[in-house]
Each structure stands twice: as structure tokens, then as C-alpha cells.
mmCIF file of C-alpha atoms in Angstrom:
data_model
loop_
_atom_site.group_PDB
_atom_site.id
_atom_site.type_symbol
_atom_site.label_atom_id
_atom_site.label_comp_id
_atom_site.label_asym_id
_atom_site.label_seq_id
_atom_site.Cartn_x
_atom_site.Cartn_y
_atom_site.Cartn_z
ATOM 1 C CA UNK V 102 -61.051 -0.204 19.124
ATOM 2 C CA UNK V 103 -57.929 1.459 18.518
ATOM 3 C CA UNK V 104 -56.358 5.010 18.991
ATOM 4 C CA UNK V 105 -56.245 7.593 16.231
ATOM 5 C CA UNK V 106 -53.198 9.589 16.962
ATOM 6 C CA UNK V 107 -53.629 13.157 16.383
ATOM 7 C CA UNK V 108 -50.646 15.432 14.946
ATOM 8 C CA UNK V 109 -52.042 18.734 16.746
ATOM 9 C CA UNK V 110 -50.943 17.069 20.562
ATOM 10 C CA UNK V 111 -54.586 16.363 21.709
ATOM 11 C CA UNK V 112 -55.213 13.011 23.367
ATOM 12 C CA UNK V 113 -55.707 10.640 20.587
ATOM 13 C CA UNK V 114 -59.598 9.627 20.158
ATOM 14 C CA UNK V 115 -60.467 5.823 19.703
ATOM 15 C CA UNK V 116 -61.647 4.629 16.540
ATOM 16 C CA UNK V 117 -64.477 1.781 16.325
ATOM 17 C CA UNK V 118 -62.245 -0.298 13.631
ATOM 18 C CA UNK V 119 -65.188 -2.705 12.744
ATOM 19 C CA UNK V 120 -64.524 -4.971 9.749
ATOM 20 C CA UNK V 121 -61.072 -2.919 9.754
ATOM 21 C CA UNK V 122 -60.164 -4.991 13.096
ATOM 22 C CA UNK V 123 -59.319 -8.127 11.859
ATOM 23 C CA UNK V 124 -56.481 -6.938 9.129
ATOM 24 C CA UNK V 125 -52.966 -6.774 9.562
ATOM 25 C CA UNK V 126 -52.433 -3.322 9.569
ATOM 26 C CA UNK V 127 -54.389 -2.777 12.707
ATOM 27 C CA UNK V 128 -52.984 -4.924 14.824
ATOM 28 C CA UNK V 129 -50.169 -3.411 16.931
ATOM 29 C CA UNK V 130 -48.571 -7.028 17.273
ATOM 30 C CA UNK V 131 -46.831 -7.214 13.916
ATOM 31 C CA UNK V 132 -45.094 -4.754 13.161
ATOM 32 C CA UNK V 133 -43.415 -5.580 16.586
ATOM 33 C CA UNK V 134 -43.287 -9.367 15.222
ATOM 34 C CA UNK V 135 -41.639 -8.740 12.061
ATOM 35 C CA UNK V 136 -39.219 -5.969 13.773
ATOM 36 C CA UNK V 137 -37.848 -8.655 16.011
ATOM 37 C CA UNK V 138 -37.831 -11.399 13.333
ATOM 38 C CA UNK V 139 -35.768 -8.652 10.887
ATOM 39 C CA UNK V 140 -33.862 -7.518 13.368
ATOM 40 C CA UNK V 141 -32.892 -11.117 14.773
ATOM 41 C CA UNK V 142 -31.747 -11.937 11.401
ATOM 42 C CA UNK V 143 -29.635 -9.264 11.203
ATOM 43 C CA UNK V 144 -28.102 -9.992 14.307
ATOM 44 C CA UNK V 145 -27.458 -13.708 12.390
ATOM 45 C CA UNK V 146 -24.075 -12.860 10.346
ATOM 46 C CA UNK V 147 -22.303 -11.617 13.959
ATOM 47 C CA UNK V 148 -23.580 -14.339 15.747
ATOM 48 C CA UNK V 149 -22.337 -16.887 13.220
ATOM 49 C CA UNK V 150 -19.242 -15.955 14.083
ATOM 50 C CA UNK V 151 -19.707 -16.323 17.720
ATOM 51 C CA UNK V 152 -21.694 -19.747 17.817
ATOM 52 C CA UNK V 153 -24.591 -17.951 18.987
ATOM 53 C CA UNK V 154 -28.085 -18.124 18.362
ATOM 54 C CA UNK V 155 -29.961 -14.785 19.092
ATOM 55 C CA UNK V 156 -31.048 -16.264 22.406
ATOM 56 C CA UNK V 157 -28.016 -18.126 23.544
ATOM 57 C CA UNK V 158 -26.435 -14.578 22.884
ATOM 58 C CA UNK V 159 -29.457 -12.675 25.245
ATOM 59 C CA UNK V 160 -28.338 -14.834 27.766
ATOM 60 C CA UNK V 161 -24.876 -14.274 27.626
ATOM 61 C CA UNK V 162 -25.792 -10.327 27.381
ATOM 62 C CA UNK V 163 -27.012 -11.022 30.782
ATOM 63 C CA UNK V 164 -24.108 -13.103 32.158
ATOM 64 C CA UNK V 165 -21.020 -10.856 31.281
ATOM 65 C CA UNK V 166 -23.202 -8.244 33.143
ATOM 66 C CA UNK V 167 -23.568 -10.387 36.429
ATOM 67 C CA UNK V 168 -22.223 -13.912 36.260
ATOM 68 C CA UNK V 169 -23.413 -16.326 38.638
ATOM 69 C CA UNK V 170 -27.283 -16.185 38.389
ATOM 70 C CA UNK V 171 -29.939 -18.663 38.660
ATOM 71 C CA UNK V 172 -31.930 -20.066 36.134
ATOM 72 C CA UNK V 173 -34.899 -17.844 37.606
ATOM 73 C CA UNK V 174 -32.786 -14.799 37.561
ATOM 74 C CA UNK V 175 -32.131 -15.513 33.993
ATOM 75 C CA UNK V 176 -35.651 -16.211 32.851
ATOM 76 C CA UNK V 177 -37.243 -13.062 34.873
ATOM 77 C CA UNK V 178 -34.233 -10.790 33.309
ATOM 78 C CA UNK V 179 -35.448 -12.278 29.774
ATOM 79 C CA UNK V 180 -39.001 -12.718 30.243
ATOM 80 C CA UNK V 181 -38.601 -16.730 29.282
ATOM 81 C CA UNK V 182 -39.721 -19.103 31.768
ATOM 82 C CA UNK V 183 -37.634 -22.147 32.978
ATOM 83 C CA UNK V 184 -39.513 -24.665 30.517
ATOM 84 C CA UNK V 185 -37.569 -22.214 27.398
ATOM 85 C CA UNK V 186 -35.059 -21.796 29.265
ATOM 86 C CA UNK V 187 -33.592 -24.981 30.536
ATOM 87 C CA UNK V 188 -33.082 -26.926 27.203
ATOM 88 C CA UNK V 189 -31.074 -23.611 25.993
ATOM 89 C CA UNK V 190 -28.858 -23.543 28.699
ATOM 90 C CA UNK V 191 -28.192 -26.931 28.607
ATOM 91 C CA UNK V 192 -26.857 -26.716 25.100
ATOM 92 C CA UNK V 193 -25.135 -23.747 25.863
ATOM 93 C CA UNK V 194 -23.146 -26.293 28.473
ATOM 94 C CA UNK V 195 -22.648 -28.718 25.908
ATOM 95 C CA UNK V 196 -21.077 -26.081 23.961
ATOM 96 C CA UNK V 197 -18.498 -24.868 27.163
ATOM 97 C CA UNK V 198 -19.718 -21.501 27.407
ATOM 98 C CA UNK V 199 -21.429 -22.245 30.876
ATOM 99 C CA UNK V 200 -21.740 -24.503 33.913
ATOM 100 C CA UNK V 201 -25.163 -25.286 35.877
ATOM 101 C CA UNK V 202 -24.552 -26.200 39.430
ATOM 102 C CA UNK V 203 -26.998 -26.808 41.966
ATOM 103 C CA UNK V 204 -26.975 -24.116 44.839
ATOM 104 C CA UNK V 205 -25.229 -25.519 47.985
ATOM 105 C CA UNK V 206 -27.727 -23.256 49.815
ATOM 106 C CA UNK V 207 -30.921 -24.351 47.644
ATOM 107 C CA UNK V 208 -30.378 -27.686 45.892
ATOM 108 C CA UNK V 209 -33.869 -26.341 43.996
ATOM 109 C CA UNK V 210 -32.300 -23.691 42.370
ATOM 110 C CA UNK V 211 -29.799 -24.159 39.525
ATOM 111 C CA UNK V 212 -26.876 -21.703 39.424
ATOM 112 C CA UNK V 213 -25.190 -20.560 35.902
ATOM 113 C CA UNK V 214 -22.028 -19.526 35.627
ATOM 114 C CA UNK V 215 -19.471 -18.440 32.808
ATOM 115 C CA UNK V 216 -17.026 -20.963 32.006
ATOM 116 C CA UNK V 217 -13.774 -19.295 30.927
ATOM 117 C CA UNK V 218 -14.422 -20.353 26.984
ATOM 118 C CA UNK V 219 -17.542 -17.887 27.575
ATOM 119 C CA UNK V 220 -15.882 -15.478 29.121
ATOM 120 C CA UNK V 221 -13.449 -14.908 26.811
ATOM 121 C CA UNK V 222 -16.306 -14.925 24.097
ATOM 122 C CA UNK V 223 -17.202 -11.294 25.500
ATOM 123 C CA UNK V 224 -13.971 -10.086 23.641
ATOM 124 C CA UNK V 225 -15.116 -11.470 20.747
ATOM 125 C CA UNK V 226 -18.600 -10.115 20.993
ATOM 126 C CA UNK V 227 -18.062 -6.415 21.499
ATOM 127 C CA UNK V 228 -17.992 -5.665 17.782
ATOM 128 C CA UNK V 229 -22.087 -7.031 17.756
ATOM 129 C CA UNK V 230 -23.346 -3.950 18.515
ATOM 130 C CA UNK V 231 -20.868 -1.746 16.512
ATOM 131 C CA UNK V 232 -22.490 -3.830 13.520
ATOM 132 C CA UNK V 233 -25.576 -3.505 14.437
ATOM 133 C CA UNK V 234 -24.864 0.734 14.644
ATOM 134 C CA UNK V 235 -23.178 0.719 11.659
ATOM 135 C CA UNK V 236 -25.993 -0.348 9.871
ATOM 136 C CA UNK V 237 -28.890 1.342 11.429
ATOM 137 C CA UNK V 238 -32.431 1.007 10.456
ATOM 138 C CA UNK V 239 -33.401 4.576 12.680
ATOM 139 C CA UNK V 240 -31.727 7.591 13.291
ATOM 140 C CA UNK V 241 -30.039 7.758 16.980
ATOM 141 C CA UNK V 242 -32.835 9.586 18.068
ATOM 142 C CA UNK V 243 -35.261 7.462 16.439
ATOM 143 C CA UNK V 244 -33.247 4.538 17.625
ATOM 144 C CA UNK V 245 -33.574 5.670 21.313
ATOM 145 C CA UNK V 246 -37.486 7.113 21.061
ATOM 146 C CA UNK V 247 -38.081 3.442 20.052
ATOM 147 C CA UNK V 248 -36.225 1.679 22.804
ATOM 148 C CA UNK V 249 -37.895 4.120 25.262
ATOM 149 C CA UNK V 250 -40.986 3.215 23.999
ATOM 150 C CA UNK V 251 -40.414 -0.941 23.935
ATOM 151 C CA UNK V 252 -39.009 -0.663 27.512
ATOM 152 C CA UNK V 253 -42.446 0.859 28.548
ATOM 153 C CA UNK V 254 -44.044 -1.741 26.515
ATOM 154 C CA UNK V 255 -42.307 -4.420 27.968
ATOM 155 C CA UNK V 256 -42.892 -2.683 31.501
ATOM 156 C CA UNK V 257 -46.548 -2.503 31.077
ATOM 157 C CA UNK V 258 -47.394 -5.863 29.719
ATOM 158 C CA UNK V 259 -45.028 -7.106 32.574
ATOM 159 C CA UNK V 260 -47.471 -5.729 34.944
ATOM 160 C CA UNK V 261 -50.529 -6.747 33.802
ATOM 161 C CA UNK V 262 -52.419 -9.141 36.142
ATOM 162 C CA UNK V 263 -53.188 -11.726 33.379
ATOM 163 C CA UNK V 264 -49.216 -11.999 32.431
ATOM 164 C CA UNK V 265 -48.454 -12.113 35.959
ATOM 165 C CA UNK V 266 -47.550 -15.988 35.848
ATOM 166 C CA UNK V 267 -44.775 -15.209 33.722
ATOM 167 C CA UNK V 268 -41.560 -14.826 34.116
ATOM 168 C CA UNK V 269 -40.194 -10.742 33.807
ATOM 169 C CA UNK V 270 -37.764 -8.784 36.254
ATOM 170 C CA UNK V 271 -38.697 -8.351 40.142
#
């Protein structure tokens, strides 16, 4: 089943999709699939210039905001868990941009930290998102309807009982 929308402002009626189900069109996934792939690789160019993959760069989105996390912090703030996680961060220490230290309180928890290469990097990285504006795909106010929308998304899946193992903010 999915959800006709209607244009007039009634509550949109669900449509029994049948054969119609199983094609691409339908399936609410995609187009959120290929948005992410498109937009990653337009992200690609400005990260090129950083050293940064797309996800080495989420992370350090999340470090120049608070440094000093946990590996646990990190994953719930991204929604990876520590098994995706790990292996990136260690190449990200390879590369200088952080340190992993064990806590002196925990030893089980593994803290992150900006080196002073990747702290500098933020600099560097402020024109990203000045790209990424000056070559928009939406409106503004498209723009911000859809990252009102994908935060709700993201919000709602997070919630769901089944997902609940995951990793996603407290």
C-alpha cells in the first residue's frame, strides 16, 4: 500500500499498488538512495581537496562542533555503529586528523579527539557548503522543506522499535 497525496489538503487515501508494488517508482527508498549517492558525489570535487571522503568529512562535521567524543557519541550522532565506524576512524588517525585514546575513566570507551592538522582543516573546509549553495539543486525554500522533512524521517525511523539496536542520537 502506499499514500495517494491529494492536492485539495484532504488526508491522502492509500492506494492498493498490486503488481505496481514491486517497481521502482513506488518505492520511497530510491529516490532517497540516488539523492544521497548524487549528492555525495557532488560533495566529491570539495572533498578532494580536503582529503576527505564524504564520511571521514561527516565525522569531522561532528568534531569541530564538539571535539572530544567517544566513538559511541560519534556513531549515535551519525547513525553508524562502531563496526563502520572504527576502521574509518582509524584511517582518519593514520592520516593525522585525529587521535583515539582510551578514557582514563572507562578504558571501554575510546575517546576521539582533533589533532591540530584537523583542526586547522576546518579553515579549509568552510567553503564546502558555500559550493554546495552555489550550486543548488532546490530553491532555499525547497532546500529547507526537504531537510525538514529528512530530519523527521530520520527521527521516525530512529524510533522505531525494530531499528532500535542501532546506533542514532539519545
Amino acid at each position: 500500500m502506499d499514500q495517494d497525496m491529494k492536492s485539495d489538503g484532504e488526508t491522502p487515501q492509500l492506494v492498493d499498488l498490486g503488481a505496481e508494488a514491486l517497481k521502482l517508482e513506488w518505492q520511497l527508498c530510491f529516490p532517497l538512495y540516488a539523492a544521497s549517492n548524487l549528492l555525495t558525489r557532488l560533495y566529491r570535487p570539495a572533498l578532494d581537496e580536503l582529503g576527505l571522503t564524504y564520511p571521514q568529512y561527516l565525522v569531522m562535521l561532528v568534531l569541530w562542533e564538539n571535539d572530544r567524543q567517544s566513538v559511541s557519541q560519534i556513531g549515535r550522532r551519525l547513525y553508524l555503529d562502531s563496526g563502520t565506524l572504527t576502521p574509518l576512524l582509524k584511517r582518519m588517525e593514520a592520516n593525522g586528523l585525529i587521535a583515539r585514546r582510551r578514557d582514563v575513566e572507562d578504558e571501554r570507551r575510546v575517546l576521539i579527539t582533533l589533532t591540530p592538522q584537523g583542526d586547522a582543516l576546518r579553515k579549509v573546509a568552510r567553503h564546502v557548503p558555500e559550493k554546495m549553495v552555489t550550486n543548488p539543486a532546490l530553491t532555499p525554500e525547497e532546500g529547507e522543506t526537504l531537510r525538514r522533512i529528512a530530519r523527521k524521517l530520520v527521527e521516525n525511523l530512529a524510533a522505531r522499535p525494530e531499528l532500535s539496536g542501532r546506533s542514532g542520537p539519545a
